[in-house]
mmCIF file of C-alpha atoms in Angstrom:
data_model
loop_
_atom_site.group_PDB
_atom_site.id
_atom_site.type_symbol
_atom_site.label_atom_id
_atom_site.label_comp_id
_atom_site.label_asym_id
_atom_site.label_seq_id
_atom_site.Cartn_x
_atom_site.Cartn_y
_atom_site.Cartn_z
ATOM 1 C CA UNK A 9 104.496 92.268 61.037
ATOM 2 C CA UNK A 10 103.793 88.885 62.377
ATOM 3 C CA UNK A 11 104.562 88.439 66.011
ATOM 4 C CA UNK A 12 106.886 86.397 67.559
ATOM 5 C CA UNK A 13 107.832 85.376 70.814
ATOM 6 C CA UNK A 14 110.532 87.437 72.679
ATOM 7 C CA UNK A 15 113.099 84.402 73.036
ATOM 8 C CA UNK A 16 113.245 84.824 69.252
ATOM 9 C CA UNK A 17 115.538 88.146 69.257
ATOM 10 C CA UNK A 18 117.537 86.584 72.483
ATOM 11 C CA UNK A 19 119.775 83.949 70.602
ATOM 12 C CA UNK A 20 123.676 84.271 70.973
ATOM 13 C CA UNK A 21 124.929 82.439 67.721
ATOM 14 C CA UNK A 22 128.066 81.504 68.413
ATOM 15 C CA UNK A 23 128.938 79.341 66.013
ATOM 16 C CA UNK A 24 128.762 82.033 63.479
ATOM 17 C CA UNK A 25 131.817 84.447 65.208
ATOM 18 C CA UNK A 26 134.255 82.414 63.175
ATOM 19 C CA UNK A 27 133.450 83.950 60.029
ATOM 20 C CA UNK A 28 132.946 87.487 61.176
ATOM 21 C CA UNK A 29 136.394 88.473 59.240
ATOM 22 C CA UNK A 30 138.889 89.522 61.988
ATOM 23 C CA UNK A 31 139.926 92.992 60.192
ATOM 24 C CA UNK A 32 136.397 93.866 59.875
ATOM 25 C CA UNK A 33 135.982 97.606 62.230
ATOM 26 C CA UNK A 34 132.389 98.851 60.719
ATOM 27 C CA UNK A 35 130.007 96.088 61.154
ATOM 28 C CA UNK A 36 126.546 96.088 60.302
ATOM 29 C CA UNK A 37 124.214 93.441 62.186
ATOM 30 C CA UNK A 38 120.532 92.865 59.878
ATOM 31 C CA UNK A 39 118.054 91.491 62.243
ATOM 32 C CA UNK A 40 120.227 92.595 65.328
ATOM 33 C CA UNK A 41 117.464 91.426 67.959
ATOM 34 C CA UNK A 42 118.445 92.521 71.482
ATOM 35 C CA UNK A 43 122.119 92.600 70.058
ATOM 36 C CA UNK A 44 123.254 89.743 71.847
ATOM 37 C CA UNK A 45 125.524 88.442 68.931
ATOM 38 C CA UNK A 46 126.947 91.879 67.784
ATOM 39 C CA UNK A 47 127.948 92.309 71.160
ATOM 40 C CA UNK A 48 130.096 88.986 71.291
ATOM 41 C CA UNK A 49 132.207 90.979 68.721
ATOM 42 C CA UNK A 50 132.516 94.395 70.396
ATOM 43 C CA UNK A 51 135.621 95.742 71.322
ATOM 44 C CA UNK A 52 137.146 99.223 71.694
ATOM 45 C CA UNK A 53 138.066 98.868 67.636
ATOM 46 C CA UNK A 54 134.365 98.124 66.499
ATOM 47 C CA UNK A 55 131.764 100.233 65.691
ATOM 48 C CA UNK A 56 128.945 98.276 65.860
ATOM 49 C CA UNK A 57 125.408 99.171 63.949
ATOM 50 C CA UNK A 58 121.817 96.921 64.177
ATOM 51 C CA UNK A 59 119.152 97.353 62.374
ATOM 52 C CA UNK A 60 115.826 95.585 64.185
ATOM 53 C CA UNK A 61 112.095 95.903 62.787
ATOM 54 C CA UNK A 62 110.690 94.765 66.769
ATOM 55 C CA UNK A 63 110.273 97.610 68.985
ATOM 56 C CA UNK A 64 110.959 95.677 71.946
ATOM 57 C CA UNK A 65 114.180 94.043 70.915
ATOM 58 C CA UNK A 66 115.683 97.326 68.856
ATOM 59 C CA UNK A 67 115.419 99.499 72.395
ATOM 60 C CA UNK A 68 117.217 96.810 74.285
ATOM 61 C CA UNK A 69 119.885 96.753 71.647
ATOM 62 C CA UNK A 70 120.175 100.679 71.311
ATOM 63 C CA UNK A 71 121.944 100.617 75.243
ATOM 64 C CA UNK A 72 124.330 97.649 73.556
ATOM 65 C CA UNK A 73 125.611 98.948 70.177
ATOM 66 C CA UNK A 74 126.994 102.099 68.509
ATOM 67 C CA UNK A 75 123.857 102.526 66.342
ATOM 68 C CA UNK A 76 120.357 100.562 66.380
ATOM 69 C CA UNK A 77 117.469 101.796 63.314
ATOM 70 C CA UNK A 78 114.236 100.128 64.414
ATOM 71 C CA UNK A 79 113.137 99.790 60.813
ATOM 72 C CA UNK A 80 113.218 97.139 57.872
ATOM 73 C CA UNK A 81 116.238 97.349 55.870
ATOM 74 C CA UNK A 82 113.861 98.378 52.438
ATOM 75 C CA UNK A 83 113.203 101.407 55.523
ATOM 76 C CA UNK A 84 116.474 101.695 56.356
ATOM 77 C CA UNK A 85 118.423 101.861 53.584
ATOM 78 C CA UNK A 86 118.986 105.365 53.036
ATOM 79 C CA UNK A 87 120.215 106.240 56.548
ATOM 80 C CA UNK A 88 122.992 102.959 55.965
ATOM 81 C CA UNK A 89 126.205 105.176 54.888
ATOM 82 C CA UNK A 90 127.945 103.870 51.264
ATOM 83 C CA UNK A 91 131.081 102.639 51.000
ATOM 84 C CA UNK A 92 131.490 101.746 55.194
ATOM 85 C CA UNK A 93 130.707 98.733 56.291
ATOM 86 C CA UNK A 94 133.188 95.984 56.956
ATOM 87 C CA UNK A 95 131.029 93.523 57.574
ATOM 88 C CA UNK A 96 127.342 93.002 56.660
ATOM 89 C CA UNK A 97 125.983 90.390 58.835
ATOM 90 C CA UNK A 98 122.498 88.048 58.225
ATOM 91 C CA UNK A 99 121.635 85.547 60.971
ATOM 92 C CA UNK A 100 119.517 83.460 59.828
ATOM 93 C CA UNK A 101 117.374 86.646 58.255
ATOM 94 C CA UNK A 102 117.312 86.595 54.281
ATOM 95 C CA UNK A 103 114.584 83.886 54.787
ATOM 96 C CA UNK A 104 112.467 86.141 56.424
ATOM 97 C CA UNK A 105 112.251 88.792 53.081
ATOM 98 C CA UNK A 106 110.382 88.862 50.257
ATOM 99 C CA UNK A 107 112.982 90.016 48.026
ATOM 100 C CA UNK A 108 116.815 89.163 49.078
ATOM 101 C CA UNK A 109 117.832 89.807 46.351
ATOM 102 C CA UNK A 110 116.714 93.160 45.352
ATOM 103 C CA UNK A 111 118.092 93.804 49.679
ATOM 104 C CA UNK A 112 121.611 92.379 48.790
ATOM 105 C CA UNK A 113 122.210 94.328 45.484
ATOM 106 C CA UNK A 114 121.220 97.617 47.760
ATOM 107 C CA UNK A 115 123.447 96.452 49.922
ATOM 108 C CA UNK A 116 126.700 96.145 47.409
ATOM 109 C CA UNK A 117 127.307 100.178 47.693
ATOM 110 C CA UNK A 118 127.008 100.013 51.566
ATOM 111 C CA UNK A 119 130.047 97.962 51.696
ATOM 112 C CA UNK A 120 133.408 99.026 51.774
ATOM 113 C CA UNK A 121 136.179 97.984 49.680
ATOM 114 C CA UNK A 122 137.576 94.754 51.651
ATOM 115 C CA UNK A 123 133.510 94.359 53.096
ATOM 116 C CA UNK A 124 131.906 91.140 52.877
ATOM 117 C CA UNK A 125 128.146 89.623 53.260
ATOM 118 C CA UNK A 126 128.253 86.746 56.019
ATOM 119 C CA UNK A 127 124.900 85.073 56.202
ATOM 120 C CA UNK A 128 123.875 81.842 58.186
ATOM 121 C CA UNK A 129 121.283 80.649 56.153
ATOM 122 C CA UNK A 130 118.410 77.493 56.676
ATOM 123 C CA UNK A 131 119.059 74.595 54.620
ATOM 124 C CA UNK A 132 116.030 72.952 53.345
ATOM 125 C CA UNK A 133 117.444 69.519 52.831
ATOM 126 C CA UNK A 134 118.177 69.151 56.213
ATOM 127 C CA UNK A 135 118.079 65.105 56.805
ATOM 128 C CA UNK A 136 115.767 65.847 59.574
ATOM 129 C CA UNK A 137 112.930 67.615 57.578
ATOM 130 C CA UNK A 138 113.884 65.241 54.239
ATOM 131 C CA UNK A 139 112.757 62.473 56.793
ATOM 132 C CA UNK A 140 109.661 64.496 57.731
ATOM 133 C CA UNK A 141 108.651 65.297 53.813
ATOM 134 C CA UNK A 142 110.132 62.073 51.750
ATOM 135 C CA UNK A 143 108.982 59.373 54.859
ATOM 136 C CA UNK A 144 106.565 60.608 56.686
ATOM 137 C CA UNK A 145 104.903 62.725 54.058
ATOM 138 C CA UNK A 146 104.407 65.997 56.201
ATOM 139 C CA UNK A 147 104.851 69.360 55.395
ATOM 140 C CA UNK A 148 104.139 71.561 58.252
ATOM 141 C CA UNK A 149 105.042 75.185 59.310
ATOM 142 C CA UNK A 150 106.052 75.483 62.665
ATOM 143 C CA UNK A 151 107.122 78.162 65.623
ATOM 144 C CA UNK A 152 111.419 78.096 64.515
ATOM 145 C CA UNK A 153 113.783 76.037 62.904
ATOM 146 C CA UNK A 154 113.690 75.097 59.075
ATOM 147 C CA UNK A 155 109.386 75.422 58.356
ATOM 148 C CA UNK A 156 109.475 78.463 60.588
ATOM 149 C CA UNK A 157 105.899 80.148 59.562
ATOM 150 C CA UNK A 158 107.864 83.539 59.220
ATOM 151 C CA UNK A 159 110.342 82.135 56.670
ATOM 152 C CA UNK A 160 109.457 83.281 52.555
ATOM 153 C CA UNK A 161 112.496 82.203 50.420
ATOM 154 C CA UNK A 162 113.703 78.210 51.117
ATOM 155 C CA UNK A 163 118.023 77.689 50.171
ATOM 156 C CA UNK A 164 119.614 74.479 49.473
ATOM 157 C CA UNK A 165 123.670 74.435 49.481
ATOM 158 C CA UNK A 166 123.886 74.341 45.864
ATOM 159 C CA UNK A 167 121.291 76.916 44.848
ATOM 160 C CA UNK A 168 123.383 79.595 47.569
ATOM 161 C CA UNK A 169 126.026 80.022 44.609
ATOM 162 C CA UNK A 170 123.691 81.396 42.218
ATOM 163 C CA UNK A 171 121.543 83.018 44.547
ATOM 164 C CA UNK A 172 124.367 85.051 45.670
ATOM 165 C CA UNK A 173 126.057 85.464 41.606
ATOM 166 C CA UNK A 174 123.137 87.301 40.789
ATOM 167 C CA UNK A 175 123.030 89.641 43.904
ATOM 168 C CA UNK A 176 126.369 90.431 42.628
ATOM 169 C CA UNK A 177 128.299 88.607 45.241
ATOM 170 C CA UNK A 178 131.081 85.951 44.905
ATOM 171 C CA UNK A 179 130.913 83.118 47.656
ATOM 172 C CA UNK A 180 134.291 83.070 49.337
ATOM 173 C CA UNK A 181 133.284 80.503 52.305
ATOM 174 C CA UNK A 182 130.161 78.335 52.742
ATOM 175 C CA UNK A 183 130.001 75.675 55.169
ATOM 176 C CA UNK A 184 127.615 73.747 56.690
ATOM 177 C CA UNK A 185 126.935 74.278 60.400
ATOM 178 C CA UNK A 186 124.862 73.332 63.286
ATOM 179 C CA UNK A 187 125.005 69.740 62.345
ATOM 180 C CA UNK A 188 122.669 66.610 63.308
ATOM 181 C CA UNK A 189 124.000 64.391 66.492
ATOM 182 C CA UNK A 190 121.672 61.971 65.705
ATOM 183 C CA UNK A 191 122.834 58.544 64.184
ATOM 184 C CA UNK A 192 119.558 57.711 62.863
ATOM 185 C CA UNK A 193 119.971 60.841 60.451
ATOM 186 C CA UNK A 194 123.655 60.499 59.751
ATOM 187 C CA UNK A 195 122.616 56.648 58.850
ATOM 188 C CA UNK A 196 120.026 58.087 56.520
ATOM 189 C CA UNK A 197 121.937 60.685 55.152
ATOM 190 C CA UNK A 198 124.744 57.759 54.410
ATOM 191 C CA UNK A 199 121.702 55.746 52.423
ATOM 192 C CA UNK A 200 120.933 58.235 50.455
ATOM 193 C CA UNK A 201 124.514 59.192 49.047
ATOM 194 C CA UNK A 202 125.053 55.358 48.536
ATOM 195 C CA UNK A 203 121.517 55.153 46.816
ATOM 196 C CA UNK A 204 121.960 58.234 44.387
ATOM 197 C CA UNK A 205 126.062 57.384 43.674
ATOM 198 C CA UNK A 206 125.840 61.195 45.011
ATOM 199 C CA UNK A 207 127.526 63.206 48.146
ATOM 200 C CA UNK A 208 124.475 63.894 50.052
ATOM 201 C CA UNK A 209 125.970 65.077 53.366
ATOM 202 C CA UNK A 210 124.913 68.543 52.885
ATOM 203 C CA UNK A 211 121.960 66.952 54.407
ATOM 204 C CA UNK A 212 122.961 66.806 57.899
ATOM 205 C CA UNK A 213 123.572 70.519 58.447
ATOM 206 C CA UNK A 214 120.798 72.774 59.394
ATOM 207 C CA UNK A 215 122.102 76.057 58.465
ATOM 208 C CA UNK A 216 124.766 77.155 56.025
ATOM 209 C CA UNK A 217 127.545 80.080 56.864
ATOM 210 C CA UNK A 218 128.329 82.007 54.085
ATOM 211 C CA UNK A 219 130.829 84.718 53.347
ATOM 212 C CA UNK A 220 130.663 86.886 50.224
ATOM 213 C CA UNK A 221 132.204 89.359 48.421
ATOM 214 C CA UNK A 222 131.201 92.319 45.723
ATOM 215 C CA UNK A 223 131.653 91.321 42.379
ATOM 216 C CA UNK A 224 134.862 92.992 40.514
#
């Protein structure tokens, strides 16, 4: 597993508590680091589970939530009970497999009946990183954000439907979030739609929230 620093399990995500769905009980956290965000939601109705691959960051989050696995979720995936969770939640994790897919499809039978996948997810047309790849001509892998070295599998707004049809989900919600504040980009991002007679404005969102459900 490649290493990364410890800041990297410490983030609080709070932009993504809005589409935690508010009757959801039995909520699973994938890539729980220290449990920061699952705790955010906690309250004497929840019970809470995170499942963490570091060592480091799954002990800290074992004194936070109901039930921590320090494990994968391909390891994992037996011990996950079927039919329970309310809530299956990815921050800004399904980038870092090699085959979502084939981990969302397991995950269909872990759900319960109302359950639903919510997944912050990297968008790859960012405006900031179009800049860096159409303008500047770099592609480079960095420490976080978008060209994160750890990241696998890249997502684009329009390629999450399908992505998530043939996991067997249906997208109920997807917005964009964690947008630019820089004019420069919004400018750019405003060029581009009037250049391609298109709505580019995906563009100035770094992540998209998504919220899913099983396939009837």
């Amino acid at each position: 597993m490649i290493e990364k620093d410890n800041s990297y399990y410490e983030n609080y995500r709070n932009e993504m508590l809005l589409f935690i769905p508010a009757s959801a009980k039995k909520i699973l956290e994938v890539g729980c680091g220290e449990g920061r965000f699952s705790l955010q939601i906690k309250n004497k109705n929840t019970e809470l589970w995170g499942l963490e691959p570091d060592q480091r960051s799954a002990e800290i989050a074992k004194g936070k939530l109901f039930k921590v696995i320090h494990a994968t979720l391909e390891e994992a995936i037996d011990q996950l009970p079927n039919k329970y969770f309310d809530a299956i939640i990815f921050n800004d994790v399904l980038e870092h497999m090699f085959y979502p897919k084939e981990n969302l499809k397991l995950l269909r039978s872990k759900l319960s009946t109302e359950g639903r996948i919510v997944a912050s997810i990297p968008n790859i047309r960012y405006i900031k990183n179009l800049y860096l790849y159409l303008v500047k001509g770099t592609w480079e892998y960095t420490e976080s954000g978008i060209m994160d070295y750890t990241h696998f599998r890249f997502f684009t707004k329009k390629s999450n439907g399908p992505f998530f049809k043939d996991c067997g989900y249906e997208i109920e919600t997807m917005k964009g979030i964690t947008g630019t504040k820089s004019i420069k980009y919004q400018l750019l991002a405003l060029l581009i739609s009037l250049l391609t007679l298109r709505n580019q404005f995906d563009t100035l969102y770094l992540q998209m929230a998504v919220v899913a459900k099983v396939q009837h």
